[in-house]
PDB file of C-alpha atoms in Angstrom:
ATOM      1  CA  MET A  20      89.119 105.790 110.605  1.00  0.00           C
ATOM      2  CA  CYS A  21      87.243 108.670 111.983  1.00  0.00           C
ATOM      3  CA  ASN A  22      89.000 112.173 113.027  1.00  0.00           C
ATOM      4  CA  VAL A  23      85.729 113.712 114.445  1.00  0.00           C
ATOM      5  CA  TRP A  24      87.395 113.517 117.787  1.00  0.00           C
ATOM      6  CA  ARG A  25      90.146 115.931 116.637  1.00  0.00           C
ATOM      7  CA  HIS A  26      87.527 118.676 116.016  1.00  0.00           C
ATOM      8  CA  PRO A  27      85.037 118.836 118.901  1.00  0.00           C
ATOM      9  CA  THR A  28      82.228 121.023 119.064  1.00  0.00           C
ATOM     10  CA  LYS A  29      81.732 123.575 121.569  1.00  0.00           C
ATOM     11  CA  SER A  30      78.702 123.026 123.736  1.00  0.00           C
ATOM     12  CA  SER A  31      77.441 126.643 123.273  1.00  0.00           C
ATOM     13  CA  ASP A  32      77.161 125.916 119.421  1.00  0.00           C
ATOM     14  CA  GLU A  33      75.258 122.609 119.859  1.00  0.00           C
ATOM     15  CA  ILE A  34      71.569 122.075 119.624  1.00  0.00           C
ATOM     16  CA  THR A  35      69.668 122.477 122.630  1.00  0.00           C
ATOM     17  CA  LEU A  36      66.433 120.861 124.011  1.00  0.00           C
ATOM     18  CA  ASN A  37      64.055 123.520 122.529  1.00  0.00           C
ATOM     19  CA  ASP A  38      65.795 122.475 119.223  1.00  0.00           C
ATOM     20  CA  VAL A  39      65.250 118.786 119.739  1.00  0.00           C
ATOM     21  CA  GLU A  40      61.608 119.660 120.589  1.00  0.00           C
ATOM     22  CA  LYS A  41      61.342 120.588 116.878  1.00  0.00           C
ATOM     23  CA  LEU A  42      61.664 117.114 115.614  1.00  0.00           C
ATOM     24  CA  PRO A  43      58.316 115.831 114.171  1.00  0.00           C
ATOM     25  CA  SER A  44      56.164 113.056 115.862  1.00  0.00           C
ATOM     26  CA  GLY A  45      55.559 109.507 114.518  1.00  0.00           C
ATOM     27  CA  LEU A  46      59.304 108.641 113.673  1.00  0.00           C
ATOM     28  CA  ARG A  47      59.887 105.079 113.263  1.00  0.00           C
ATOM     29  CA  PHE A  48      63.423 105.050 114.635  1.00  0.00           C
ATOM     30  CA  VAL A  49      66.015 107.721 116.062  1.00  0.00           C
ATOM     31  CA  ASN A  50      69.705 106.999 116.528  1.00  0.00           C
ATOM     32  CA  ILE A  51      71.760 109.180 118.811  1.00  0.00           C
ATOM     33  CA  THR A  52      75.426 109.035 117.956  1.00  0.00           C
ATOM     34  CA  GLY A  53      78.559 111.313 118.060  1.00  0.00           C
ATOM     35  CA  GLY A  54      81.407 111.617 118.786  1.00  0.00           C
ATOM     36  CA  GLU A  55      80.270 110.363 122.160  1.00  0.00           C
ATOM     37  CA  PRO A  56      76.724 110.798 123.215  1.00  0.00           C
ATOM     38  CA  PHE A  57      77.406 110.312 126.954  1.00  0.00           C
ATOM     39  CA  ILE A  58      79.470 113.581 127.192  1.00  0.00           C
ATOM     40  CA  ARG A  59      76.160 115.620 126.953  1.00  0.00           C
ATOM     41  CA  LYS A  60      75.288 116.290 130.331  1.00  0.00           C
ATOM     42  CA  ASP A  61      71.499 116.553 129.363  1.00  0.00           C
ATOM     43  CA  ILE A  62      71.298 113.292 127.576  1.00  0.00           C
ATOM     44  CA  ASP A  63      68.423 112.056 129.886  1.00  0.00           C
ATOM     45  CA  GLU A  64      66.518 115.188 129.103  1.00  0.00           C
ATOM     46  CA  ILE A  65      67.237 114.678 125.353  1.00  0.00           C
ATOM     47  CA  ILE A  66      65.640 111.302 125.772  1.00  0.00           C
ATOM     48  CA  ASN A  67      62.683 112.539 127.546  1.00  0.00           C
ATOM     49  CA  VAL A  68      61.837 114.844 124.704  1.00  0.00           C
ATOM     50  CA  ILE A  69      62.527 112.320 121.832  1.00  0.00           C
ATOM     51  CA  ARG A  70      60.718 109.324 123.421  1.00  0.00           C
ATOM     52  CA  PRO A  71      57.086 110.378 122.636  1.00  0.00           C
ATOM     53  CA  LYS A  72      58.152 111.155 119.005  1.00  0.00           C
ATOM     54  CA  THR A  73      59.599 107.709 117.840  1.00  0.00           C
ATOM     55  CA  ARG A  74      58.894 104.039 118.250  1.00  0.00           C
ATOM     56  CA  ARG A  75      62.443 103.392 118.953  1.00  0.00           C
ATOM     57  CA  ILE A  76      65.685 105.180 120.323  1.00  0.00           C
ATOM     58  CA  VAL A  77      69.196 103.725 120.162  1.00  0.00           C
ATOM     59  CA  ILE A  78      72.395 105.270 121.379  1.00  0.00           C
ATOM     60  CA  SER A  79      75.711 104.562 119.716  1.00  0.00           C
ATOM     61  CA  THR A  80      78.585 104.803 122.291  1.00  0.00           C
ATOM     62  CA  ASN A  81      81.959 103.592 122.819  1.00  0.00           C
ATOM     63  CA  GLY A  82      80.856 102.318 126.187  1.00  0.00           C
ATOM     64  CA  PHE A  83      83.434 104.150 128.385  1.00  0.00           C
ATOM     65  CA  PHE A  84      81.272 106.017 130.520  1.00  0.00           C
ATOM     66  CA  THR A  85      79.767 102.988 132.336  1.00  0.00           C
ATOM     67  CA  GLU A  86      78.229 104.578 135.202  1.00  0.00           C
ATOM     68  CA  ARG A  87      76.330 107.216 133.006  1.00  0.00           C
ATOM     69  CA  ILE A  88      75.007 104.595 130.870  1.00  0.00           C
ATOM     70  CA  ILE A  89      73.497 102.328 133.438  1.00  0.00           C
ATOM     71  CA  GLU A  90      71.826 105.480 135.285  1.00  0.00           C
ATOM     72  CA  LEU A  91      70.268 106.307 131.966  1.00  0.00           C
ATOM     73  CA  CYS A  92      69.128 102.734 131.467  1.00  0.00           C
ATOM     74  CA  LYS A  93      67.508 102.882 134.823  1.00  0.00           C
ATOM     75  CA  LYS A  94      65.393 105.648 133.657  1.00  0.00           C
ATOM     76  CA  PHE A  95      64.608 104.409 130.378  1.00  0.00           C
ATOM     77  CA  PRO A  96      65.071 100.578 130.229  1.00  0.00           C
ATOM     78  CA  GLU A  97      63.498 100.320 126.802  1.00  0.00           C
ATOM     79  CA  ILE A  98      66.028 102.284 124.874  1.00  0.00           C
ATOM     80  CA  GLY A  99      68.870 100.457 122.864  1.00  0.00           C
ATOM     81  CA  ILE A 100      72.502 100.716 123.427  1.00  0.00           C
ATOM     82  CA  ARG A 101      75.048  99.843 120.971  1.00  0.00           C
ATOM     83  CA  ILE A 102      78.595  99.842 121.898  1.00  0.00           C
ATOM     84  CA  SER A 103      81.417 100.109 119.389  1.00  0.00           C
ATOM     85  CA  ILE A 104      83.898  97.348 119.721  1.00  0.00           C
ATOM     86  CA  GLU A 105      86.521  97.336 116.960  1.00  0.00           C
ATOM     87  CA  GLY A 106      87.472  93.556 117.398  1.00  0.00           C
ATOM     88  CA  LEU A 107      89.071  91.765 120.346  1.00  0.00           C
ATOM     89  CA  GLN A 108      91.145  93.650 123.103  1.00  0.00           C
ATOM     90  CA  LYS A 109      94.313  94.243 121.190  1.00  0.00           C
ATOM     91  CA  ALA A 110      92.694  95.301 117.862  1.00  0.00           C
ATOM     92  CA  ASN A 111      89.939  97.452 119.634  1.00  0.00           C
ATOM     93  CA  ASP A 112      92.109  99.376 121.826  1.00  0.00           C
ATOM     94  CA  THR A 113      94.750  99.965 119.075  1.00  0.00           C
ATOM     95  CA  ILE A 114      92.068 101.322 116.756  1.00  0.00           C
ATOM     96  CA  ARG A 115      90.036 103.410 119.251  1.00  0.00           C
ATOM     97  CA  GLY A 116      93.091 104.628 121.068  1.00  0.00           C
ATOM     98  CA  ILE A 117      91.344 104.073 124.545  1.00  0.00           C
ATOM     99  CA  ARG A 118      93.301 102.287 126.996  1.00  0.00           C
ATOM    100  CA  ASN A 119      91.372  99.213 128.181  1.00  0.00           C
ATOM    101  CA  GLY A 120      88.419 100.259 126.059  1.00  0.00           C
ATOM    102  CA  PHE A 121      87.635  96.699 125.034  1.00  0.00           C
ATOM    103  CA  ASP A 122      87.393  95.642 128.715  1.00  0.00           C
ATOM    104  CA  ARG A 123      85.062  98.634 129.627  1.00  0.00           C
ATOM    105  CA  GLY A 124      83.003  98.293 126.796  1.00  0.00           C
ATOM    106  CA  LEU A 125      82.250  94.530 127.653  1.00  0.00           C
ATOM    107  CA  ARG A 126      81.816  95.371 131.271  1.00  0.00           C
ATOM    108  CA  THR A 127      79.230  97.887 130.147  1.00  0.00           C
ATOM    109  CA  LEU A 128      77.445  95.290 128.182  1.00  0.00           C
ATOM    110  CA  LEU A 129      77.337  92.831 130.873  1.00  0.00           C
ATOM    111  CA  ALA A 130      76.205  95.323 133.364  1.00  0.00           C
ATOM    112  CA  LEU A 131      73.292  96.176 131.111  1.00  0.00           C
ATOM    113  CA  ARG A 132      72.492  92.483 130.556  1.00  0.00           C
ATOM    114  CA  ARG A 133      72.317  91.875 134.258  1.00  0.00           C
ATOM    115  CA  MET A 134      69.948  94.967 134.656  1.00  0.00           C
ATOM    116  CA  GLY A 135      67.603  93.148 132.091  1.00  0.00           C
ATOM    117  CA  ILE A 136      67.997  95.639 129.151  1.00  0.00           C
ATOM    118  CA  LYS A 137      66.982  93.811 126.158  1.00  0.00           C
ATOM    119  CA  ASP A 138      68.050  95.959 123.279  1.00  0.00           C
ATOM    120  CA  ILE A 139      71.631  95.804 123.691  1.00  0.00           C
ATOM    121  CA  GLY A 140      74.652  94.968 121.445  1.00  0.00           C
ATOM    122  CA  PHE A 141      77.889  96.157 119.732  1.00  0.00           C
ATOM    123  CA  GLY A 142      78.893  97.296 116.335  1.00  0.00           C
ATOM    124  CA  MET A 143      82.038  96.702 114.480  1.00  0.00           C
ATOM    125  CA  THR A 144      83.693  98.717 111.636  1.00  0.00           C
ATOM    126  CA  VAL A 145      85.626  96.273 109.588  1.00  0.00           C
ATOM    127  CA  GLN A 146      88.902  97.056 108.109  1.00  0.00           C
ATOM    128  CA  ASP A 147      92.499  95.706 107.642  1.00  0.00           C
ATOM    129  CA  MET A 148      93.346  95.937 111.235  1.00  0.00           C
ATOM    130  CA  ASN A 149      90.613  93.998 112.826  1.00  0.00           C
ATOM    131  CA  TYR A 150      89.228  91.626 110.025  1.00  0.00           C
ATOM    132  CA  LYS A 151      90.586  88.537 111.712  1.00  0.00           C
ATOM    133  CA  ASP A 152      88.304  89.340 114.713  1.00  0.00           C
ATOM    134  CA  LEU A 153      85.014  89.589 112.861  1.00  0.00           C
ATOM    135  CA  LEU A 154      83.833  85.929 113.281  1.00  0.00           C
ATOM    136  CA  PRO A 155      85.158  85.664 116.891  1.00  0.00           C
ATOM    137  CA  LEU A 156      83.582  88.865 117.768  1.00  0.00           C
ATOM    138  CA  TYR A 157      80.151  87.771 116.235  1.00  0.00           C
ATOM    139  CA  GLU A 158      80.414  84.271 117.904  1.00  0.00           C
ATOM    140  CA  LEU A 159      80.851  86.178 121.335  1.00  0.00           C
ATOM    141  CA  SER A 160      77.830  88.208 120.767  1.00  0.00           C
ATOM    142  CA  ASP A 161      75.869  85.362 119.770  1.00  0.00           C
ATOM    143  CA  ALA A 162      76.863  83.372 122.771  1.00  0.00           C
ATOM    144  CA  LEU A 163      75.956  86.265 125.135  1.00  0.00           C
ATOM    145  CA  GLY A 164      72.631  86.963 123.201  1.00  0.00           C
ATOM    146  CA  TYR A 165      73.901  90.407 122.018  1.00  0.00           C
ATOM    147  CA  GLU A 166      72.808  92.209 118.678  1.00  0.00           C
ATOM    148  CA  PHE A 167      75.806  92.379 116.326  1.00  0.00           C
ATOM    149  CA  ALA A 168      75.929  95.295 113.817  1.00  0.00           C
ATOM    150  CA  THR A 169      78.809  95.637 111.243  1.00  0.00           C
ATOM    151  CA  ALA A 170      80.080  98.562 109.116  1.00  0.00           C
ATOM    152  CA  THR A 171      83.249  99.048 107.050  1.00  0.00           C
ATOM    153  CA  LEU A 172      85.492 102.185 106.176  1.00  0.00           C
ATOM    154  CA  HIS A 173      83.704 105.092 104.627  1.00  0.00           C
ATOM    155  CA  ASN A 174      84.879 108.434 104.013  1.00  0.00           C
ATOM    156  CA  SER A 175      82.993 111.699 104.474  1.00  0.00           C
ATOM    157  CA  HIS A 176      83.326 115.468 105.717  1.00  0.00           C
ATOM    158  CA  TYR A 177      81.613 114.509 109.044  1.00  0.00           C
ATOM    159  CA  PHE A 178      84.436 112.031 109.823  1.00  0.00           C
ATOM    160  CA  TYR A 179      87.239 114.336 108.652  1.00  0.00           C
ATOM    161  CA  LYS A 180      88.430 111.697 106.784  1.00  0.00           C
ATOM    162  CA  LEU A 181      88.830 111.129 102.987  1.00  0.00           C
ATOM    163  CA  ASP A 182      91.494 108.761 102.753  1.00  0.00           C
ATOM    164  CA  ASN A 183      90.133 105.581 104.436  1.00  0.00           C
ATOM    165  CA  ARG A 184      90.550 102.659 102.296  1.00  0.00           C
ATOM    166  CA  ILE A 185      90.968  98.853 102.610  1.00  0.00           C
ATOM    167  CA  GLU A 186      94.034  97.241 101.114  1.00  0.00           C
ATOM    168  CA  LYS A 187      93.537  93.522 101.931  1.00  0.00           C
ATOM    169  CA  ILE A 188      90.178  93.546 100.005  1.00  0.00           C
ATOM    170  CA  ASP A 189      89.956  89.628  99.417  1.00  0.00           C
ATOM    171  CA  MET A 190      91.118  88.709 102.895  1.00  0.00           C
ATOM    172  CA  VAL A 191      88.383  91.012 104.537  1.00  0.00           C
ATOM    173  CA  CYS A 192      85.640  89.833 102.119  1.00  0.00           C
ATOM    174  CA  ASN A 193      86.536  86.315 102.939  1.00  0.00           C
ATOM    175  CA  GLU A 194      85.761  87.029 106.513  1.00  0.00           C
ATOM    176  CA  PHE A 195      82.400  88.566 105.397  1.00  0.00           C
ATOM    177  CA  SER A 196      81.473  85.661 103.539  1.00  0.00           C
ATOM    178  CA  ASN A 197      82.278  83.579 106.665  1.00  0.00           C
ATOM    179  CA  LEU A 198      79.839  85.601 108.619  1.00  0.00           C
ATOM    180  CA  ILE A 199      77.307  85.583 106.057  1.00  0.00           C
ATOM    181  CA  VAL A 200      77.265  81.628 106.163  1.00  0.00           C
ATOM    182  CA  GLU A 201      76.899  81.719 109.961  1.00  0.00           C
ATOM    183  CA  LEU A 202      74.171  84.270 109.744  1.00  0.00           C
ATOM    184  CA  LEU A 203      72.218  82.228 107.265  1.00  0.00           C
ATOM    185  CA  LYS A 204      72.518  79.170 109.335  1.00  0.00           C
ATOM    186  CA  SER A 205      70.918  80.735 112.269  1.00  0.00           C
ATOM    187  CA  LYS A 206      67.258  80.160 113.180  1.00  0.00           C
ATOM    188  CA  SER A 207      66.522  83.969 113.232  1.00  0.00           C
ATOM    189  CA  ILE A 208      65.174  85.489 110.218  1.00  0.00           C
ATOM    190  CA  LYS A 209      66.585  88.905 111.322  1.00  0.00           C
ATOM    191  CA  LYS A 210      70.047  87.358 110.930  1.00  0.00           C
ATOM    192  CA  TRP A 211      69.240  86.120 107.426  1.00  0.00           C
ATOM    193  CA  PHE A 212      68.567  89.818 106.267  1.00  0.00           C
ATOM    194  CA  ARG A 213      71.498  90.936 108.029  1.00  0.00           C
ATOM    195  CA  ALA A 214      73.508  88.481 106.078  1.00  0.00           C
ATOM    196  CA  TYR A 215      71.936  90.320 102.962  1.00  0.00           C
ATOM    197  CA  PHE A 216      73.249  93.669 104.485  1.00  0.00           C
ATOM    198  CA  ASN A 217      76.956  92.126 105.036  1.00  0.00           C
ATOM    199  CA  TYR A 218      76.639  91.128 101.269  1.00  0.00           C
ATOM    200  CA  GLY A 219      76.148  94.686 100.590  1.00  0.00           C
ATOM    201  CA  LEU A 220      79.092  95.563 102.408  1.00  0.00           C
ATOM    202  CA  MET A 221      81.213  93.339 100.451  1.00  0.00           C
ATOM    203  CA  ASN A 222      79.850  94.800  97.370  1.00  0.00           C
ATOM    204  CA  TYR A 223      80.743  98.138  98.487  1.00  0.00           C
ATOM    205  CA  ILE A 224      84.276  97.062  99.468  1.00  0.00           C
ATOM    206  CA  TYR A 225      84.655  95.624  95.814  1.00  0.00           C
ATOM    207  CA  GLY A 226      83.650  99.245  94.490  1.00  0.00           C
ATOM    208  CA  ARG A 227      80.423  98.091  92.948  1.00  0.00           C
ATOM    209  CA  LYS A 228      77.238  99.966  92.663  1.00  0.00           C
ATOM    210  CA  ARG A 229      75.002  99.592  95.756  1.00  0.00           C
ATOM    211  CA  PHE A 230      72.367  97.045  95.440  1.00  0.00           C
ATOM    212  CA  LEU A 231      69.437  99.425  96.249  1.00  0.00           C
ATOM    213  CA  LYS A 232      69.220 103.132  95.423  1.00  0.00           C
ATOM    214  CA  CYS A 233      70.107 105.440  98.173  1.00  0.00           C
ATOM    215  CA  GLU A 234      67.103 107.689  99.545  1.00  0.00           C
ATOM    216  CA  MET A 235      68.806 109.613 102.160  1.00  0.00           C
ATOM    217  CA  GLY A 236      66.903 113.007 102.578  1.00  0.00           C
ATOM    218  CA  THR A 237      63.895 111.281 101.626  1.00  0.00           C
ATOM    219  CA  GLU A 238      63.372 108.221 103.879  1.00  0.00           C
ATOM    220  CA  SER A 239      65.700 109.708 106.663  1.00  0.00           C
ATOM    221  CA  CYS A 240      68.121 112.298 107.685  1.00  0.00           C
ATOM    222  CA  PHE A 241      70.903 113.151 109.796  1.00  0.00           C
ATOM    223  CA  ILE A 242      71.078 116.344 112.199  1.00  0.00           C
ATOM    224  CA  ASP A 243      74.643 117.493 113.102  1.00  0.00           C
ATOM    225  CA  PRO A 244      75.499 119.226 116.376  1.00  0.00           C
ATOM    226  CA  SER A 245      75.006 122.596 114.984  1.00  0.00           C
ATOM    227  CA  GLY A 246      71.391 121.769 114.049  1.00  0.00           C
ATOM    228  CA  ASP A 247      72.024 121.488 110.293  1.00  0.00           C
ATOM    229  CA  VAL A 248      69.651 118.991 108.681  1.00  0.00           C
ATOM    230  CA  LEU A 249      71.601 116.886 106.229  1.00  0.00           C
ATOM    231  CA  PRO A 250      70.521 113.985 104.019  1.00  0.00           C
ATOM    232  CA  CYS A 251      73.274 111.869 105.765  1.00  0.00           C
ATOM    233  CA  ASN A 252      76.806 111.983 107.356  1.00  0.00           C
ATOM    234  CA  GLY A 253      78.414 110.282 104.582  1.00  0.00           C
ATOM    235  CA  MET A 254      78.825 112.861 101.944  1.00  0.00           C
ATOM    236  CA  ASN A 255      82.218 114.485 101.001  1.00  0.00           C
ATOM    237  CA  CYS A 256      80.995 117.813 101.550  1.00  0.00           C
ATOM    238  CA  LYS A 257      78.209 119.368 104.014  1.00  0.00           C
ATOM    239  CA  MET A 258      74.881 119.753 102.013  1.00  0.00           C
ATOM    240  CA  PRO A 259      72.381 121.116 104.568  1.00  0.00           C
ATOM    241  CA  MET A 260      68.523 121.470 103.742  1.00  0.00           C
ATOM    242  CA  GLY A 261      68.335 124.097 106.574  1.00  0.00           C
ATOM    243  CA  ASN A 262      69.032 124.351 110.356  1.00  0.00           C
ATOM    244  CA  ILE A 263      66.664 123.434 112.927  1.00  0.00           C
ATOM    245  CA  ARG A 264      67.844 126.439 115.209  1.00  0.00           C
ATOM    246  CA  GLU A 265      66.363 128.747 112.620  1.00  0.00           C
ATOM    247  CA  GLN A 266      63.340 126.888 111.094  1.00  0.00           C
ATOM    248  CA  ALA A 267      60.644 124.443 112.030  1.00  0.00           C
ATOM    249  CA  PHE A 268      61.487 121.073 110.919  1.00  0.00           C
ATOM    250  CA  ASP A 269      58.512 120.788 108.542  1.00  0.00           C
ATOM    251  CA  ASP A 270      59.593 123.926 106.686  1.00  0.00           C
ATOM    252  CA  ILE A 271      63.022 122.675 106.061  1.00  0.00           C
ATOM    253  CA  TRP A 272      61.613 119.176 104.970  1.00  0.00           C
ATOM    254  CA  ASN A 273      59.246 120.598 102.480  1.00  0.00           C
ATOM    255  CA  SER A 274      61.592 123.412 101.002  1.00  0.00           C
ATOM    256  CA  LYS A 275      63.094 124.051  97.731  1.00  0.00           C
ATOM    257  CA  LYS A 276      66.603 123.767  99.305  1.00  0.00           C
ATOM    258  CA  ALA A 277      65.596 120.342 100.533  1.00  0.00           C
ATOM    259  CA  ASP A 278      64.415 119.116  97.030  1.00  0.00           C
ATOM    260  CA  GLU A 279      67.907 120.426  95.560  1.00  0.00           C
ATOM    261  CA  VAL A 280      69.787 118.272  98.086  1.00  0.00           C
ATOM    262  CA  ARG A 281      67.577 115.339  97.351  1.00  0.00           C
ATOM    263  CA  ARG A 282      68.496 115.827  93.625  1.00  0.00           C
ATOM    264  CA  ALA A 283      72.272 115.828  94.657  1.00  0.00           C
ATOM    265  CA  VAL A 284      71.659 112.573  96.455  1.00  0.00           C
ATOM    266  CA  ASP A 285      70.202 110.967  93.298  1.00  0.00           C
ATOM    267  CA  THR A 286      73.438 111.888  91.482  1.00  0.00           C
ATOM    268  CA  CYS A 287      75.680 110.965  94.335  1.00  0.00           C
ATOM    269  CA  ASN A 288      78.236 108.381  93.256  1.00  0.00           C
ATOM    270  CA  LYS A 289      79.717 107.309  96.569  1.00  0.00           C
ATOM    271  CA  GLU A 290      77.543 104.100  96.723  1.00  0.00           C
ATOM    272  CA  CYS A 291      77.965 104.001 100.591  1.00  0.00           C
ATOM    273  CA  TRP A 292      76.458 101.013 102.244  1.00  0.00           C
ATOM    274  CA  MET A 293      75.772 102.017 105.989  1.00  0.00           C
ATOM    275  CA  VAL A 294      73.091 100.633 108.212  1.00  0.00           C
ATOM    276  CA  GLY A 295      71.390 104.245 108.319  1.00  0.00           C
ATOM    277  CA  SER A 296      71.335 104.411 104.454  1.00  0.00           C
ATOM    278  CA  ALA A 297      70.621 100.647 103.743  1.00  0.00           C
ATOM    279  CA  ALA A 298      67.938  99.534 106.296  1.00  0.00           C
ATOM    280  CA  PRO A 299      65.267 102.080 105.122  1.00  0.00           C
ATOM    281  CA  VAL A 300      65.520 101.026 101.396  1.00  0.00           C
ATOM    282  CA  ILE A 301      65.878  97.237 102.218  1.00  0.00           C
ATOM    283  CA  LYS A 302      62.380  97.508 104.262  1.00  0.00           C
ATOM    284  CA  LYS A 303      60.996  99.501 101.481  1.00  0.00           C
ATOM    285  CA  ASN A 304      62.006  97.001  98.780  1.00  0.00           C
ATOM    286  CA  ILE A 305      61.867  94.000 100.866  1.00  0.00           C
ATOM    287  CA  SER A 306      61.162  91.579  97.886  1.00  0.00           C
ATOM    288  CA  VAL A 307      64.796  92.314  96.646  1.00  0.00           C
ATOM    289  CA  PRO A 308      66.538  90.946  99.796  1.00  0.00           C
ATOM    290  CA  PHE A 309      63.796  88.469 100.430  1.00  0.00           C
ATOM    291  CA  LYS A 310      64.644  86.614  97.155  1.00  0.00           C
ATOM    292  CA  TRP A 311      68.389  86.742  97.896  1.00  0.00           C
ATOM    293  CA  VAL A 312      67.855  85.448 101.427  1.00  0.00           C
ATOM    294  CA  LEU A 313      65.571  82.584 100.252  1.00  0.00           C
ATOM    295  CA  LYS A 314      68.000  81.404  97.563  1.00  0.00           C
ATOM    296  CA  ASN A 315      71.055  81.510  99.840  1.00  0.00           C
ATOM    297  CA  LYS A 316      69.328  80.043 103.011  1.00  0.00           C
ATOM    298  CA  LEU A 317      68.478  77.121 100.831  1.00  0.00           C
ATOM    299  CA  ARG A 318      72.165  76.894  99.552  1.00  0.00           C
ATOM    300  CA  VAL A 319      73.549  76.879 103.021  1.00  0.00           C
ATOM    301  CA  MET A 320      70.884  74.313 104.185  1.00  0.00           C
ATOM    302  CA  PHE A 321      72.326  72.026 101.558  1.00  0.00           C
ATOM    303  CA  ASN A 322      75.854  72.581 102.450  1.00  0.00           C
ATOM    304  CA  ARG A 323      76.511  74.738  99.373  1.00  0.00           C
ATOM    305  CA  GLU A 324      78.449  78.189  99.432  1.00  0.00           C
ATOM    306  CA  PRO A 325      76.184  81.181  99.263  1.00  0.00           C
ATOM    307  CA  ASP A 326      76.166  82.863  95.849  1.00  0.00           C
ATOM    308  CA  LEU A 327      78.747  85.830  96.517  1.00  0.00           C
ATOM    309  CA  CYS A 328      80.213  86.779  93.144  1.00  0.00           C
ATOM    310  CA  PHE A 329      81.816  89.933  92.233  1.00  0.00           C
ATOM    311  CA  ASN A 330      83.424  90.476  88.875  1.00  0.00           C
ATOM    312  CA  ASN A 331      83.509  86.737  88.364  1.00  0.00           C
ATOM    313  CA  LYS A 332      85.195  86.075  91.606  1.00  0.00           C
ATOM    314  CA  ARG A 333      83.657  84.325  94.497  1.00  0.00           C
ATOM    315  CA  CYS A 334      84.936  86.007  97.841  1.00  0.00           C
TER     316      CYS A 334
END
């Protein structure tokens, strides 16, 4: 689903701590992703630089480097860790191509829990190969008290993939609808809004226009290993606003080039629905998901199915 591992960057070409220092202060959230962030030998120094600049830091990882993750969390117990687990053992290890990957990821999560780390959980990219594991994995996360994030297949230049697709659309979406019911049954308000996010994933899988306008490059951005500031990592071609190795971040953000890129985002027809592009606009336009949540929470309370209709078809 992602071929970034076939195209590793050279450490000599990657951004340095001096480049990371250029990030502005007052950020709401920073997600450190990859590839695999724990390959960086200076990950603790990166956290030290970023921590004063943002309210929250989450690192997305495959969970393989258990000892490195534990050592980092000893230094920074307030950071979040999200381990990518693509289903139960058979599906995860097949998709990830890492022998005993499920076992190591789960052991890492349990070790962090014993340490008292609170912001931990796992994320799953739902597809034909693992959709049957969606509900069992959610139930596992719920029983353990972990966060549970979902995604589905996307294509982009950054993933070095343009041919990802779901063939078993109805079956995959049926599992999403089952998950939505469970989330709406919960007493957690956060999970109710996650139900709306998962509804957006179903909408994306069915090839429909996204519920809320994408504002990547305005509400948030993505910085790749070379220092290019991009609106996101989901476009089919790379479209940098500038490079933090060469310019100050504010100069990039307020440049004519950045405005050109934002106009390109306005006309982008990919209709992506990833947490990075959806969460900011969900919060910004909270009345839209709130109405959906209220309506469907009531439906579930009265033992009715949530309203999930696409092209006159209930998933």
